[in-house]
């Protein structure tokens, strides 16, 4: 009976892994799309506060957006590979944890930039909330992936 409960606990733990990693993928994709200038040449968030030079030449912003989208897609593909039955989590968990950590690290500059704008612009709470959530969920996903590797 206790073995059955233990198996159910592992199944729920695996579901938690899946949800955190999937959340990291989806938030990464969403944020990358929001910063991609596809909205009539503008991004979904007004970035006029950064600097005139950056807004006029948004190469760094495009790079950030494409990096966020690309890493989100890679993490999603790795997640699909992990949920296959009988798949052991070896080196792939370490690689996916590394990708999740990079996704966390690239959230830090937007959180700080939007945080500096919060006293001036009350609408900055939404980007802070989105980037902060991506940061938190990404940290959880990276930790869970590392714990999968250690089992």
mmCIF file of C-alpha atoms in Angstrom:
data_model
loop_
_atom_site.group_PDB
_atom_site.id
_atom_site.type_symbol
_atom_site.label_atom_id
_atom_site.label_comp_id
_atom_site.label_asym_id
_atom_site.label_seq_id
_atom_site.Cartn_x
_atom_site.Cartn_y
_atom_site.Cartn_z
ATOM 1 C CA UNK A 1 0.000 0.000 0.000
ATOM 2 C CA UNK A 2 2.812 2.452 0.867
ATOM 3 C CA UNK A 3 4.573 1.604 -2.407
ATOM 4 C CA UNK A 4 1.402 2.643 -4.254
ATOM 5 C CA UNK A 5 1.298 5.962 -2.357
ATOM 6 C CA UNK A 6 4.984 6.494 -3.052
ATOM 7 C CA UNK A 7 4.443 5.872 -6.785
ATOM 8 C CA UNK A 8 1.546 8.357 -6.770
ATOM 9 C CA UNK A 9 3.775 10.914 -5.029
ATOM 10 C CA UNK A 10 6.448 10.463 -7.692
ATOM 11 C CA UNK A 11 3.829 10.874 -10.419
ATOM 12 C CA UNK A 12 2.665 14.169 -8.891
ATOM 13 C CA UNK A 13 6.272 15.292 -8.467
ATOM 14 C CA UNK A 14 6.890 14.590 -12.146
ATOM 15 C CA UNK A 15 3.752 16.587 -13.004
ATOM 16 C CA UNK A 16 5.165 19.496 -10.992
ATOM 17 C CA UNK A 17 8.424 19.231 -12.945
ATOM 18 C CA UNK A 18 6.499 19.290 -16.184
ATOM 19 C CA UNK A 19 4.430 22.338 -15.212
ATOM 20 C CA UNK A 20 7.405 24.437 -14.073
ATOM 21 C CA UNK A 21 9.461 23.601 -17.154
ATOM 22 C CA UNK A 22 6.479 24.183 -19.452
ATOM 23 C CA UNK A 23 5.779 27.485 -17.672
ATOM 24 C CA UNK A 24 9.373 28.549 -18.236
ATOM 25 C CA UNK A 25 9.084 27.710 -21.941
ATOM 26 C CA UNK A 26 5.788 29.529 -22.402
ATOM 27 C CA UNK A 27 6.842 32.644 -20.479
ATOM 28 C CA UNK A 28 10.080 32.789 -22.432
ATOM 29 C CA UNK A 29 8.203 32.553 -25.712
ATOM 30 C CA UNK A 30 5.594 35.115 -24.638
ATOM 31 C CA UNK A 31 8.158 37.670 -23.472
ATOM 32 C CA UNK A 32 10.258 37.188 -26.590
ATOM 33 C CA UNK A 33 7.215 37.784 -28.779
ATOM 34 C CA UNK A 34 6.195 40.860 -26.764
ATOM 35 C CA UNK A 35 9.618 42.416 -27.381
ATOM 36 C CA UNK A 36 9.757 41.488 -31.058
ATOM 37 C CA UNK A 37 8.857 44.543 -33.131
ATOM 38 C CA UNK A 38 6.048 42.878 -35.066
ATOM 39 C CA UNK A 39 3.303 45.172 -33.802
ATOM 40 C CA UNK A 40 3.461 47.654 -36.679
ATOM 41 C CA UNK A 41 7.185 48.152 -36.121
ATOM 42 C CA UNK A 42 6.677 48.658 -32.378
ATOM 43 C CA UNK A 43 7.025 46.296 -29.456
ATOM 44 C CA UNK A 44 4.099 45.486 -27.189
ATOM 45 C CA UNK A 45 5.807 47.324 -24.315
ATOM 46 C CA UNK A 46 6.845 50.941 -24.820
ATOM 47 C CA UNK A 47 10.612 51.026 -24.398
ATOM 48 C CA UNK A 48 11.073 54.749 -25.007
ATOM 49 C CA UNK A 49 12.541 55.161 -21.513
ATOM 50 C CA UNK A 50 15.692 53.166 -22.284
ATOM 51 C CA UNK A 51 17.483 55.631 -24.551
ATOM 52 C CA UNK A 52 16.952 57.237 -27.902
ATOM 53 C CA UNK A 53 19.912 55.332 -29.372
ATOM 54 C CA UNK A 54 18.547 51.948 -28.318
ATOM 55 C CA UNK A 55 15.029 52.701 -29.501
ATOM 56 C CA UNK A 56 16.304 53.997 -32.854
ATOM 57 C CA UNK A 57 18.555 50.925 -33.307
ATOM 58 C CA UNK A 58 16.878 48.116 -31.354
ATOM 59 C CA UNK A 59 19.436 45.435 -32.233
ATOM 60 C CA UNK A 60 20.058 44.575 -28.580
ATOM 61 C CA UNK A 61 16.356 44.337 -27.902
ATOM 62 C CA UNK A 62 15.811 42.129 -30.967
ATOM 63 C CA UNK A 63 18.722 39.934 -29.888
ATOM 64 C CA UNK A 64 17.191 39.576 -26.414
ATOM 65 C CA UNK A 65 13.791 38.732 -27.904
ATOM 66 C CA UNK A 66 15.178 36.179 -30.359
ATOM 67 C CA UNK A 67 17.357 34.626 -27.656
ATOM 68 C CA UNK A 68 14.341 34.305 -25.374
ATOM 69 C CA UNK A 69 12.260 32.714 -28.135
ATOM 70 C CA UNK A 70 15.061 30.385 -29.269
ATOM 71 C CA UNK A 71 15.941 29.144 -25.808
ATOM 72 C CA UNK A 72 12.249 28.691 -25.014
ATOM 73 C CA UNK A 73 11.825 26.521 -28.105
ATOM 74 C CA UNK A 74 14.936 24.471 -27.252
ATOM 75 C CA UNK A 75 13.712 23.970 -23.685
ATOM 76 C CA UNK A 76 10.285 22.940 -24.988
ATOM 77 C CA UNK A 77 11.871 20.419 -27.354
ATOM 78 C CA UNK A 78 13.951 19.047 -24.479
ATOM 79 C CA UNK A 79 10.836 18.774 -22.347
ATOM 80 C CA UNK A 80 9.130 16.750 -25.065
ATOM 81 C CA UNK A 81 12.177 14.491 -25.091
ATOM 82 C CA UNK A 82 12.020 14.037 -21.321
ATOM 83 C CA UNK A 83 8.376 12.990 -21.165
ATOM 84 C CA UNK A 84 8.898 9.996 -23.412
ATOM 85 C CA UNK A 85 8.276 6.767 -21.473
ATOM 86 C CA UNK A 86 11.424 5.050 -20.280
ATOM 87 C CA UNK A 87 13.633 8.073 -20.976
ATOM 88 C CA UNK A 88 16.415 8.395 -18.422
ATOM 89 C CA UNK A 89 17.418 11.882 -17.397
ATOM 90 C CA UNK A 90 21.140 12.054 -17.895
ATOM 91 C CA UNK A 91 23.157 14.729 -19.602
ATOM 92 C CA UNK A 92 19.984 16.174 -21.135
ATOM 93 C CA UNK A 93 18.766 17.288 -17.690
ATOM 94 C CA UNK A 94 22.010 19.166 -17.101
ATOM 95 C CA UNK A 95 21.759 20.867 -20.492
ATOM 96 C CA UNK A 96 18.114 21.780 -19.922
ATOM 97 C CA UNK A 97 18.932 23.088 -16.431
ATOM 98 C CA UNK A 98 21.657 25.235 -17.999
ATOM 99 C CA UNK A 99 19.197 26.611 -20.534
ATOM 100 C CA UNK A 100 16.720 27.370 -17.739
ATOM 101 C CA UNK A 101 19.465 29.216 -15.842
ATOM 102 C CA UNK A 102 20.314 31.281 -18.924
ATOM 103 C CA UNK A 103 16.621 32.110 -19.275
ATOM 104 C CA UNK A 104 16.643 33.268 -15.642
ATOM 105 C CA UNK A 105 19.756 35.385 -16.162
ATOM 106 C CA UNK A 106 18.347 37.174 -19.195
ATOM 107 C CA UNK A 107 15.302 38.174 -17.125
ATOM 108 C CA UNK A 108 17.418 40.176 -14.677
ATOM 109 C CA UNK A 109 18.119 43.260 -16.854
ATOM 110 C CA UNK A 110 14.445 43.793 -17.797
ATOM 111 C CA UNK A 111 13.341 43.402 -14.175
ATOM 112 C CA UNK A 112 15.836 46.048 -13.058
ATOM 113 C CA UNK A 113 15.132 48.420 -15.966
ATOM 114 C CA UNK A 114 11.376 48.234 -15.486
ATOM 115 C CA UNK A 115 11.875 48.467 -11.729
ATOM 116 C CA UNK A 116 13.691 51.768 -12.179
ATOM 117 C CA UNK A 117 10.747 53.013 -14.235
ATOM 118 C CA UNK A 118 8.081 52.022 -11.717
ATOM 119 C CA UNK A 119 8.257 55.285 -9.697
ATOM 120 C CA UNK A 120 7.861 57.284 -12.929
ATOM 121 C CA UNK A 121 5.461 55.058 -14.860
ATOM 122 C CA UNK A 122 2.826 53.076 -12.981
ATOM 123 C CA UNK A 123 2.245 50.877 -16.051
ATOM 124 C CA UNK A 124 5.667 49.268 -15.498
ATOM 125 C CA UNK A 125 4.153 46.825 -13.000
ATOM 126 C CA UNK A 126 2.976 44.494 -15.801
ATOM 127 C CA UNK A 127 6.428 43.938 -17.366
ATOM 128 C CA UNK A 128 7.926 43.590 -13.873
ATOM 129 C CA UNK A 129 5.299 40.998 -13.008
ATOM 130 C CA UNK A 130 5.856 39.035 -16.237
ATOM 131 C CA UNK A 131 9.653 39.102 -16.030
ATOM 132 C CA UNK A 132 9.605 38.398 -12.289
ATOM 133 C CA UNK A 133 7.325 35.414 -12.805
ATOM 134 C CA UNK A 134 9.581 34.129 -15.589
ATOM 135 C CA UNK A 135 12.556 34.545 -13.279
ATOM 136 C CA UNK A 136 10.908 32.650 -10.400
ATOM 137 C CA UNK A 137 9.487 29.838 -12.540
ATOM 138 C CA UNK A 138 12.799 29.485 -14.377
ATOM 139 C CA UNK A 139 14.692 29.146 -11.092
ATOM 140 C CA UNK A 140 12.254 26.467 -9.951
ATOM 141 C CA UNK A 141 12.564 24.635 -13.273
ATOM 142 C CA UNK A 142 16.364 24.722 -13.156
ATOM 143 C CA UNK A 143 16.374 23.368 -9.606
ATOM 144 C CA UNK A 144 13.899 20.637 -10.464
ATOM 145 C CA UNK A 145 15.908 19.614 -13.527
ATOM 146 C CA UNK A 146 19.071 19.403 -11.438
ATOM 147 C CA UNK A 147 17.253 17.300 -8.838
ATOM 148 C CA UNK A 148 16.049 14.955 -11.599
ATOM 149 C CA UNK A 149 19.655 14.462 -12.667
ATOM 150 C CA UNK A 150 20.700 13.601 -9.126
ATOM 151 C CA UNK A 151 18.078 10.842 -8.713
#
